Amino acid sequence: MFLNKDYFQNDAIFLAKDLLGKILVREINGKKILCKIVETEAYIGPEDKACHAYNNKRTKRTEAMFLEGGCTYVYMIYGMYNCLNIVANKKDKPEAVLIRAVEPLNELEYLKKNRNIKSKKRYDLTNGPGKLCKALKIDKKLNKYDLCKNKKLFILDSKDKKIEIVEAKRINIEYAEEYKYKLWRFYIKGNKFVSKI
DNA sequence: GTAAAGATCCACT
DNA sequence: GTGGATCTTTACT
């Protein structure tokens, strides 16, 4: 089951929770890599001080968040790492869901090769926003990508309804003042691939 | 043109 | 659990 455009017009907090357990599909050279989404964070444009688009700040970088829901917002952090966001809500509402961690379901050797790390731990492959982007070869070429119209990157619905969702504070946003206490990070309880408990 | 900070990762103890 | 690496984007002058 494909998730359609209407689904992504919901607000970021709803989507952040609802996307847990769903399947992110990335196709590279004919390989279909399947990953279960296990950890997300919601960023709510104008009011959220942790959001790049706080106060409707619109720059060349943040304009992807002003697109309609169902597109991607890929940004670079610390100069070297990419993070994958799913844009939420309607056009001109800058909300997004950051994908912080996924659980790889196949092509593990290929993902390990992309990561090029010494660690052989399976759960080190994709347990962080920068890591999963490197493993899945997600970079700025996939910024503003429409998840509903393309085959290289999209999301499948999942029948897994037994997951237990934990709400937590978001990570590494000390500068966000009162917003750093918002419980806008969501993850699947007990899942080994979550970046931080 | 220049400076400063940043939604992180990895190796090491 | 800690610290260094490392470079893009932004917001100034």
CSV table of N, CA and C in Angstrom, one decimal, chain A residues 48-104:
chain,number,residue,atom,x,y,z
A,48,ASP,N,8.2,26.7,16.5
A,48,ASP,CA,9.1,25.9,17.1
A,48,ASP,C,10.5,26.4,16.9
A,49,LYS,N,11.1,26.8,18.1
A,49,LYS,CA,12.4,27.4,18.0
A,49,LYS,C,13.5,26.5,17.5
A,50,ALA,N,13.3,25.2,17.6
A,50,ALA,CA,14.3,24.3,17.1
A,50,ALA,C,14.2,24.0,15.6
A,51,CYS,N,13.2,24.6,15.0
A,51,CYS,CA,13.0,24.3,13.6
A,51,CYS,C,13.7,25.3,12.7
A,52,HIS,N,14.3,24.9,11.6
A,52,HIS,CA,15.0,25.8,10.7
A,52,HIS,C,14.1,26.9,10.2
A,53,ALA,N,12.8,26.6,10.1
A,53,ALA,CA,11.9,27.6,9.6
A,53,ALA,C,11.1,28.3,10.7
A,54,TYR,N,11.7,28.4,11.9
A,54,TYR,CA,11.1,29.1,13.0
A,54,TYR,C,10.8,30.6,12.6
A,55,ASN,N,9.6,31.0,13.0
A,55,ASN,CA,9.2,32.4,12.6
A,55,ASN,C,9.0,32.6,11.1
A,56,ASN,N,8.7,31.5,10.5
A,56,ASN,CA,8.5,31.5,9.0
A,56,ASN,C,9.8,32.0,8.3
A,57,LYS,N,10.9,31.7,8.9
A,57,LYS,CA,12.2,32.1,8.3
A,57,LYS,C,12.3,31.3,7.0
A,58,ARG,N,12.5,32.0,5.9
A,58,ARG,CA,12.5,31.3,4.6
A,58,ARG,C,13.8,31.7,3.9
A,59,THR,N,14.6,30.7,3.7
A,59,THR,CA,15.9,30.9,3.0
A,59,THR,C,16.0,29.9,1.9
A,60,LYS,N,17.1,29.9,1.2
A,60,LYS,CA,17.3,28.9,0.1
A,60,LYS,C,17.2,27.5,0.7
A,61,ARG,N,17.8,27.4,1.9
A,61,ARG,CA,17.8,26.0,2.5
A,61,ARG,C,16.5,25.6,3.0
A,62,THR,N,15.7,26.5,3.7
A,62,THR,CA,14.5,26.0,4.3
A,62,THR,C,13.3,26.0,3.4
A,63,GLU,N,13.4,26.5,2.2
A,63,GLU,CA,12.2,26.6,1.4
A,63,GLU,C,11.5,25.2,1.1
A,64,ALA,N,12.3,24.2,1.2
A,64,ALA,CA,11.7,22.8,1.0
A,64,ALA,C,10.6,22.6,2.0
A,65,MET,N,10.7,23.1,3.2
A,65,MET,CA,9.7,22.9,4.2
A,65,MET,C,8.4,23.6,3.9
A,66,PHE,N,8.4,24.5,3.0
A,66,PHE,CA,7.2,25.3,2.7
A,66,PHE,C,6.4,24.6,1.6
A,67,LEU,N,7.0,23.5,1.0
A,67,LEU,CA,6.3,22.7,0.0
A,67,LEU,C,5.1,22.0,0.7
A,68,GLU,N,4.3,21.4,-0.2
A,68,GLU,CA,3.1,20.6,0.4
A,68,GLU,C,3.7,19.3,0.9
A,69,GLY,N,2.9,18.7,1.8
A,69,GLY,CA,3.3,17.5,2.5
A,69,GLY,C,3.6,16.4,1.5
A,70,GLY,N,4.5,15.5,1.8
A,70,GLY,CA,4.8,14.4,0.9
A,70,GLY,C,6.1,14.6,0.1
A,71,CYS,N,6.7,15.7,0.3
A,71,CYS,CA,8.0,16.0,-0.3
A,71,CYS,C,9.1,15.7,0.7
A,72,THR,N,10.3,15.7,0.2
A,72,THR,CA,11.4,15.5,1.2
A,72,THR,C,12.1,16.9,1.4
A,73,TYR,N,12.7,17.0,2.6
A,73,TYR,CA,13.6,18.1,2.9
A,73,TYR,C,14.9,17.4,3.4
A,74,VAL,N,15.9,17.5,2.6
A,74,VAL,CA,17.2,16.9,2.9
A,74,VAL,C,18.2,18.1,3.2
A,75,TYR,N,18.7,18.2,4.4
A,75,TYR,CA,19.6,19.3,4.7
A,75,TYR,C,21.0,18.7,5.2
A,76,MET,N,22.0,19.5,5.1
A,76,MET,CA,23.3,19.1,5.5
A,76,MET,C,23.5,19.7,6.9
A,77,ILE,N,24.1,18.9,7.8
A,77,ILE,CA,24.4,19.4,9.1
A,77,ILE,C,25.9,19.2,9.4
A,78,TYR,N,26.5,20.0,10.2
A,78,TYR,CA,27.9,20.0,10.5
A,78,TYR,C,28.8,19.8,9.2
A,79,GLY,N,28.3,20.3,8.1
A,79,GLY,CA,29.1,20.3,6.9
A,79,GLY,C,29.2,18.9,6.3
A,80,MET,N,29.0,17.9,7.0
A,80,MET,CA,29.3,16.6,6.4
A,80,MET,C,28.2,15.6,6.4
A,81,TYR,N,27.1,15.8,7.1
A,81,TYR,CA,26.1,14.8,7.3
A,81,TYR,C,24.8,15.3,6.7
A,82,ASN,N,24.0,14.4,6.1
A,82,ASN,CA,22.7,14.8,5.6
A,82,ASN,C,21.7,14.2,6.5
A,83,CYS,N,20.5,14.9,6.6
A,83,CYS,CA,19.4,14.4,7.4
A,83,CYS,C,18.2,14.4,6.5
A,84,LEU,N,17.4,13.3,6.6
A,84,LEU,CA,16.2,13.2,5.8
A,84,LEU,C,14.9,13.6,6.6
A,85,ASN,N,14.2,14.5,6.0
A,85,ASN,CA,12.9,14.9,6.6
A,85,ASN,C,11.8,14.7,5.6
A,86,ILE,N,10.6,14.3,6.2
A,86,ILE,CA,9.4,14.3,5.3
A,86,ILE,C,8.6,15.5,5.6
A,87,VAL,N,8.4,16.3,4.6
A,87,VAL,CA,7.6,17.5,4.8
A,87,VAL,C,6.2,17.2,5.0
A,88,ALA,N,5.6,17.9,6.1
A,88,ALA,CA,4.2,17.6,6.5
A,88,ALA,C,3.3,18.8,6.2
A,89,ASN,N,2.0,18.6,6.3
A,89,ASN,CA,1.0,19.6,6.2
A,89,ASN,C,1.0,20.3,4.8
A,90,LYS,N,0.1,21.3,4.7
A,90,LYS,CA,-0.1,21.9,3.3
A,90,LYS,C,1.0,22.9,2.9
A,91,LYS,N,0.8,23.3,1.7
A,91,LYS,CA,1.8,24.2,1.1
A,91,LYS,C,1.9,25.5,2.0
A,92,ASP,N,3.0,26.1,2.1
A,92,ASP,CA,3.3,27.3,2.9
A,92,ASP,C,3.1,27.1,4.5
A,93,LYS,N,2.9,25.8,4.9
A,93,LYS,CA,3.0,25.5,6.3
A,93,LYS,C,4.3,24.7,6.6
A,94,PRO,N,5.3,25.4,7.1
A,94,PRO,CA,6.6,24.7,7.2
A,94,PRO,C,6.7,23.7,8.4
A,95,GLU,N,6.2,22.5,8.1
A,95,GLU,CA,6.3,21.5,9.2
A,95,GLU,C,7.0,20.3,8.5
A,96,ALA,N,7.7,19.5,9.4
A,96,ALA,CA,8.4,18.4,8.8
A,96,ALA,C,8.7,17.3,9.9
A,97,VAL,N,8.9,16.1,9.4
A,97,VAL,CA,9.2,15.0,10.3
A,97,VAL,C,10.6,14.5,10.0
A,98,LEU,N,11.5,14.6,11.0
A,98,LEU,CA,12.8,14.2,10.8
A,98,LEU,C,12.9,12.7,11.0
A,99,ILE,N,13.4,12.0,10.1
A,99,ILE,CA,13.6,10.5,10.3
A,99,ILE,C,15.0,10.3,11.0
A,100,ARG,N,14.9,9.9,12.2
A,100,ARG,CA,16.2,9.8,13.0
A,100,ARG,C,16.8,8.4,12.9
A,101,ALA,N,16.0,7.4,12.8
A,101,ALA,CA,16.5,6.0,12.8
A,101,ALA,C,15.5,5.1,12.1
A,102,VAL,N,16.1,4.1,11.4
A,102,VAL,CA,15.4,3.1,10.7
A,102,VAL,C,16.0,1.7,11.0
A,103,GLU,N,15.2,0.7,10.8
A,103,GLU,CA,15.7,-0.7,10.9
A,103,GLU,C,15.8,-1.3,9.5
A,104,PRO,N,17.1,-1.6,9.0
A,104,PRO,CA,17.2,-2.1,7.7
A,104,PRO,C,16.7,-3.6,7.7
